[in-house]
Coordinates of N, CA, C and O in Angstrom, one line a residue:
M1 N 111.4 145.5 119.4 CA 110.1 146.1 119.7 C 109.0 145.4 118.9 O 109.1 145.3 117.7
P2 N 107.9 145.0 119.6 CA 106.8 144.3 118.9 C 106.1 145.3 117.9 O 106.1 146.5 118.1
L3 N 105.6 144.7 116.8 CA 104.9 145.6 115.8 C 103.8 146.4 116.4 O 103.6 147.6 116.0
K4 N 103.0 145.9 117.4 CA 101.9 146.6 118.0 C 102.5 147.9 118.6 O 101.9 149.0 118.5
E5 N 103.6 147.8 119.3 CA 104.2 149.0 120.0 C 104.7 150.0 119.0 O 104.6 151.2 119.2
I6 N 105.2 149.5 117.9 CA 105.7 150.4 116.8 C 104.6 151.2 116.2 O 104.7 152.4 116.1
V7 N 103.5 150.5 116.0 CA 102.3 151.2 115.4 C 101.8 152.2 116.4 O 101.5 153.4 116.1
E8 N 101.6 151.9 117.7 CA 101.1 152.8 118.7 C 102.1 154.0 118.8 O 101.6 155.1 118.9
K9 N 103.4 153.8 118.8 CA 104.3 154.8 118.9 C 104.3 155.8 117.7 O 104.2 157.0 117.9
A10 N 104.2 155.2 116.6 CA 104.1 156.0 115.3 C 102.9 156.8 115.3 O 102.9 158.0 114.9
E11 N 101.8 156.2 115.6 CA 100.5 157.0 115.6 C 100.5 158.1 116.6 O 100.0 159.2 116.3
K12 N 101.1 157.9 117.7 CA 101.2 158.9 118.8 C 102.1 160.1 118.3 O 101.8 161.3 118.5
E13 N 103.3 159.7 117.8 CA 104.3 160.7 117.4 C 103.9 161.5 116.1 O 104.2 162.7 116.0
I14 N 103.4 160.8 115.1 CA 103.1 161.4 113.8 C 101.7 161.9 113.7 O 101.4 162.8 113.0
G15 N 100.8 161.2 114.3 CA 99.4 161.5 114.2 C 98.9 160.6 113.0 O 99.6 160.1 112.2
G16 N 97.6 160.5 113.0 CA 97.0 159.6 111.9 C 97.0 158.2 112.3 O 97.5 157.8 113.4
K17 N 96.5 157.3 111.4 CA 96.4 155.9 111.7 C 97.3 155.2 110.7 O 97.3 155.5 109.5
V18 N 98.1 154.2 111.2 CA 99.0 153.4 110.3 C 98.0 152.4 109.6 O 97.3 151.7 110.2
V19 N 98.1 152.5 108.2 CA 97.2 151.6 107.4 C 98.1 150.6 106.6 O 97.5 149.7 106.0
W20 N 99.4 150.7 106.6 CA 100.2 149.8 105.9 C 101.6 149.7 106.6 O 102.1 150.7 107.1
M21 N 102.2 148.5 106.6 CA 103.6 148.4 107.1 C 104.3 147.5 106.1 O 103.8 146.5 105.5
G22 N 105.6 147.8 105.9 CA 106.5 147.0 105.1 C 107.8 146.8 105.9 O 108.2 147.6 106.7
E23 N 108.4 145.6 105.6 CA 109.7 145.3 106.3 C 110.8 145.4 105.3 O 110.8 144.9 104.2
C24 N 111.8 146.2 105.7 CA 113.1 146.3 104.9 C 114.2 145.8 105.9 O 113.9 145.4 107.0
D25 N 115.4 145.7 105.4 CA 116.5 145.2 106.2 C 116.6 145.9 107.5 O 116.7 145.2 108.5
D26 N 116.7 147.2 107.6 CA 117.0 147.9 108.8 C 115.8 148.7 109.4 O 116.0 149.4 110.4
R27 N 114.7 148.6 108.8 CA 113.5 149.4 109.2 C 112.2 148.9 108.8 O 112.1 148.1 107.9
W28 N 111.2 149.4 109.5 CA 109.8 149.1 109.2 C 109.3 150.3 108.5 O 109.5 151.5 109.0
V29 N 108.7 150.2 107.3 CA 108.2 151.3 106.5 C 106.7 151.4 106.9 O 106.0 150.4 107.0
L30 N 106.2 152.7 107.1 CA 104.9 152.9 107.6 C 104.1 153.8 106.6 O 104.6 154.8 106.2
G31 N 102.9 153.4 106.4 CA 102.0 154.2 105.6 C 100.8 154.6 106.4 O 100.2 153.8 107.2
F32 N 100.5 155.9 106.4 CA 99.4 156.5 107.2 C 98.2 156.8 106.4 O 98.3 157.1 105.2
D33 N 97.1 156.9 107.1 CA 95.8 157.2 106.4 C 95.8 158.6 105.8 O 95.2 158.8 104.7
F34 N 96.5 159.5 106.3 CA 96.5 160.9 105.8 C 97.3 161.0 104.5 O 97.3 162.0 103.8
E35 N 98.1 159.9 104.2 CA 98.9 159.9 102.9 C 98.1 159.3 101.8 O 98.6 159.4 100.6
E36 N 97.0 158.6 102.0 CA 96.3 158.0 100.9 C 95.8 159.0 99.9 O 95.3 160.0 100.2
N37 N 96.0 158.6 98.7 CA 95.6 159.4 97.5 C 96.4 160.8 97.5 O 95.8 161.8 97.0
T38 N 97.6 160.8 98.0 CA 98.4 162.0 98.0 C 99.8 161.6 97.4 O 100.1 160.4 97.4
L39 N 100.5 162.6 97.0 CA 101.9 162.4 96.6 C 102.8 163.0 97.6 O 102.7 164.2 97.9
S40 N 103.6 162.2 98.2 CA 104.5 162.7 99.3 C 106.0 162.4 98.9 O 106.3 161.4 98.3
S41 N 106.9 163.3 99.3 CA 108.3 163.0 99.0 C 109.0 162.4 100.1 O 110.2 162.0 100.0
I42 N 108.4 162.1 101.2 CA 109.0 161.4 102.3 C 108.2 160.1 102.7 O 107.0 160.0 102.4
V43 N 108.9 159.2 103.3 CA 108.3 158.0 103.7 C 108.6 157.8 105.2 O 109.8 157.9 105.6
W44 N 107.6 157.6 106.0 CA 107.8 157.4 107.4 C 108.3 156.0 107.7 O 108.0 155.0 107.0
C45 N 109.1 155.8 108.8 CA 109.6 154.5 109.1 C 110.0 154.4 110.6 O 110.0 155.4 111.3
C46 N 110.3 153.2 111.0 CA 110.7 152.9 112.4 C 112.0 152.1 112.2 O 112.0 151.0 111.6
Y47 N 113.1 152.6 112.7 CA 114.4 151.9 112.6 C 114.4 150.8 113.6 O 114.2 151.0 114.8
K48 N 114.7 149.6 113.1 CA 114.7 148.4 113.9 C 115.7 148.4 115.1 O 115.4 148.0 116.2
A49 N 116.9 148.9 114.9 CA 118.0 148.9 115.9 C 117.7 149.8 117.1 O 118.0 149.5 118.2
T50 N 117.0 151.0 116.8 CA 116.8 152.0 117.9 C 115.3 152.2 118.3 O 115.0 152.7 119.3
G51 N 114.4 151.8 117.4 CA 113.0 152.0 117.7 C 112.6 153.5 117.4 O 111.5 153.9 117.6
E52 N 113.5 154.2 116.8 CA 113.3 155.6 116.5 C 112.3 155.7 115.3 O 112.5 155.0 114.3
I53 N 111.3 156.6 115.4 CA 110.5 156.9 114.3 C 111.2 158.0 113.5 O 111.6 159.1 114.0
G54 N 111.2 157.9 112.2 CA 111.9 158.8 111.3 C 111.3 158.8 109.9 O 110.2 158.3 109.7
Y55 N 112.0 159.3 109.0 CA 111.6 159.3 107.6 C 112.8 159.3 106.7 O 113.9 159.5 107.1
F56 N 112.5 159.0 105.4 CA 113.6 159.0 104.4 C 113.0 159.5 103.1 O 111.8 159.5 102.9
F57 N 113.9 159.9 102.2 CA 113.5 160.3 100.9 C 113.8 159.2 99.9 O 115.0 158.8 99.8
P58 N 112.8 158.6 99.3 CA 113.1 157.5 98.4 C 114.2 157.7 97.3 O 114.9 156.8 97.1
P59 N 114.3 158.9 96.7 CA 115.4 159.1 95.8 C 116.8 158.9 96.4 O 117.7 158.6 95.7
D60 N 116.9 159.1 97.7 CA 118.2 159.0 98.3 C 118.5 157.5 98.6 O 119.7 157.2 98.8
E61 N 117.5 156.6 98.6 CA 117.7 155.2 98.8 C 117.0 154.4 97.8 O 116.0 153.8 98.1
P62 N 117.4 154.5 96.5 CA 116.7 153.8 95.4 C 116.5 152.3 95.7 O 117.5 151.7 96.1
G63 N 115.4 151.8 95.4 CA 115.1 150.4 95.5 C 114.7 150.0 96.9 O 114.2 148.8 97.1
L64 N 114.8 150.8 97.9 CA 114.4 150.5 99.3 C 112.9 150.1 99.3 O 112.5 149.0 99.9
L65 N 112.0 150.9 98.8 CA 110.6 150.7 98.9 C 110.3 149.4 98.0 O 109.4 148.7 98.4
K66 N 110.9 149.2 96.9 CA 110.7 148.1 96.1 C 111.0 146.8 96.8 O 110.4 145.7 96.6
S67 N 112.0 146.8 97.7 CA 112.4 145.7 98.5 C 111.5 145.4 99.7 O 111.7 144.4 100.3
A68 N 110.7 146.4 100.1 CA 109.9 146.2 101.3 C 108.8 145.1 101.1 O 108.2 145.0 100.1
K69 N 108.8 144.3 102.1 CA 107.8 143.2 102.1 C 106.6 143.6 103.0 O 106.8 143.9 104.1
S70 N 105.4 143.5 102.4 CA 104.3 143.9 103.2 C 104.0 142.9 104.4 O 104.2 141.7 104.2
V71 N 103.7 143.5 105.5 CA 103.4 142.7 106.7 C 102.0 143.0 107.2 O 101.5 144.1 107.0
N72 N 101.4 142.1 107.9 CA 100.0 142.3 108.4 C 100.2 143.2 109.6 O 101.0 143.0 110.5
L73 N 99.2 144.2 109.7 CA 99.2 145.1 110.9 C 98.8 144.3 112.1 O 97.9 143.4 112.0
P74 N 99.4 144.5 113.2 CA 99.0 143.9 114.5 C 97.6 144.3 114.9 O 97.2 145.4 114.6
I75 N 96.9 143.4 115.5 CA 95.5 143.7 116.0 C 95.6 144.4 117.3 O 96.4 144.2 118.2

């Protein structure tokens, strides 16, 4: 699934605007505008294999966010 479609799908399903994306082994990590300057216990993502929008809890997958490589948002 192209990055542009992932962003559009995530914004439609979750609401808000995607302002950051990171790539991990099995998923794209998504940061939304409504999360800026807040503390959240979940992180939104899109699973590469299925295109499903979901979330995960960083304590359940230590190191995942640290391994995420920032990618440019599609135009």
